[in-house]
PDB file of C-alpha atoms in Angstrom:
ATOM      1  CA  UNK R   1      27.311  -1.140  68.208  1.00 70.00           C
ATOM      2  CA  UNK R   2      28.091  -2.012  64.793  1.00 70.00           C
ATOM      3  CA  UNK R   3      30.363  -5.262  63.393  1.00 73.00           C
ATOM      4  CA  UNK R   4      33.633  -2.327  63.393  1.00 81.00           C
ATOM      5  CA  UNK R   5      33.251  -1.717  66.825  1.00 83.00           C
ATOM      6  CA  UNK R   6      32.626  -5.150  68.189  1.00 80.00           C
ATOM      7  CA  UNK R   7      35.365  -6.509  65.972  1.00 84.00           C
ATOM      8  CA  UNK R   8      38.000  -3.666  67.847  1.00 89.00           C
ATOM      9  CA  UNK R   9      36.275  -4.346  71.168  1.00 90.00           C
ATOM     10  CA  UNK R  10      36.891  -8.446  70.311  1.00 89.00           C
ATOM     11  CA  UNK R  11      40.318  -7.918  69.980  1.00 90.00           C
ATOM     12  CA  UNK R  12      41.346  -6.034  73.122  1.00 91.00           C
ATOM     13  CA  UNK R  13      39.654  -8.568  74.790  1.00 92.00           C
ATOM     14  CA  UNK R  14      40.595 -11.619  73.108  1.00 92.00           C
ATOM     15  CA  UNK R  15      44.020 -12.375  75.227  1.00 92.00           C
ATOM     16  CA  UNK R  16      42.013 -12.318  78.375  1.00 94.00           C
ATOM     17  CA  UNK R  17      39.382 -14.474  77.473  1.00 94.00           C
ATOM     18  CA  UNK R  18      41.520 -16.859  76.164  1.00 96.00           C
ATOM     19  CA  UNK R  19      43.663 -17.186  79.574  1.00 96.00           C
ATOM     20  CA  UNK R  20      40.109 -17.376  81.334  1.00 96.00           C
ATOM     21  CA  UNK R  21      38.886 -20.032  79.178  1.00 97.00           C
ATOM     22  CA  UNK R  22      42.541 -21.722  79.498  1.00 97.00           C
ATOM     23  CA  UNK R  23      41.840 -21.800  83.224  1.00 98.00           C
ATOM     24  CA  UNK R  24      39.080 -23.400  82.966  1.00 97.00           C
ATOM     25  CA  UNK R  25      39.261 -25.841  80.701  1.00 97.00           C
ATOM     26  CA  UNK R  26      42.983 -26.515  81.030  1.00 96.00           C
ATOM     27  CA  UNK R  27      43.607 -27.111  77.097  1.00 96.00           C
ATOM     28  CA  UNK R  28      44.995 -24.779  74.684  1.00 97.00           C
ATOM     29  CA  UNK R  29      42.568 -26.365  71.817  1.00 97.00           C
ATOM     30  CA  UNK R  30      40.038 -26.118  74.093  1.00 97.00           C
ATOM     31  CA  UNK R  31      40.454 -22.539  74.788  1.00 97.00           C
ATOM     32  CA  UNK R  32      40.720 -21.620  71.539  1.00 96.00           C
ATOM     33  CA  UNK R  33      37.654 -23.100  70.637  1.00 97.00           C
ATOM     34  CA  UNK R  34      35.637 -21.305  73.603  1.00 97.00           C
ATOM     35  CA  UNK R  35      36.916 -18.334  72.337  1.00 96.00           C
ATOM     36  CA  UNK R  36      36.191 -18.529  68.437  1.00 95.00           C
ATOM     37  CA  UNK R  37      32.685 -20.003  70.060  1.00 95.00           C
ATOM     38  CA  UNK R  38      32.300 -16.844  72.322  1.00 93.00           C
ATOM     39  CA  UNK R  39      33.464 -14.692  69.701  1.00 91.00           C
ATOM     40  CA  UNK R  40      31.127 -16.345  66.959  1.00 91.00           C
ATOM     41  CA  UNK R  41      27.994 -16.405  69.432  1.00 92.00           C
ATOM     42  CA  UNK R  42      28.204 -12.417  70.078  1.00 87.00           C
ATOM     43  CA  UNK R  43      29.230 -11.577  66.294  1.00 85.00           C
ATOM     44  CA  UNK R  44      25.560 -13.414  65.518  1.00 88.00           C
ATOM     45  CA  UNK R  45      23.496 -12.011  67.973  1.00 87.00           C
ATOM     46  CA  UNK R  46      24.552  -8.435  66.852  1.00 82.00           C
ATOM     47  CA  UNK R  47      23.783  -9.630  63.479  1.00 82.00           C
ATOM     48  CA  UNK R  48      19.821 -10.323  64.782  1.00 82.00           C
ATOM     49  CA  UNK R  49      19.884  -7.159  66.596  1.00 79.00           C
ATOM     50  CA  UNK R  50      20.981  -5.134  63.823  1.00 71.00           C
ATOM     51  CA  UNK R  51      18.993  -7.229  61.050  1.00 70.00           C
ATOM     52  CA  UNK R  52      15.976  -5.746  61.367  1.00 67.00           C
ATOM     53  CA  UNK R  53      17.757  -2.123  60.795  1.00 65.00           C
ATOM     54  CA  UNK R  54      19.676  -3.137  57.910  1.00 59.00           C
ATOM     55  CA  UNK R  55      18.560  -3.993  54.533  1.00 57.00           C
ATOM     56  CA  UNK R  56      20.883  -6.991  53.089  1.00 51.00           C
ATOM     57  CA  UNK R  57      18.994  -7.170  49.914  1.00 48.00           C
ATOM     58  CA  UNK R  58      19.828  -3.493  49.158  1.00 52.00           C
TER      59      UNK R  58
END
């Protein structure tokens, strides 16, 4: 997976996680913030998966 495809994959599932999170935490600030969180947390660890693969000093 490449940052393109988890950034289209991120937003088809944004809406959902953000009612989960909502749920749960029963704050729309809240639930925002899990999300960005979630969303920040997975966009990083593809970044170490794919760093080794990818050159950034190219």
């Amino acid at each position: 997976m490449d940052s393109n495809e988890f950034a289209a994959r991120t937003e088809l599932l944004k809406a959902r996680l953000y009612r989960t999170a909502l749920l749960y935490l029963g704050s729309e600030n809240r639930a925002v913030d899990a999300v960005d969180e979630a969303v920040y947390q997975g966009l990083f660890i593809l970044f170490i998966c794919l760093a080794p693969r990818v050159s950034l000093f190219k």
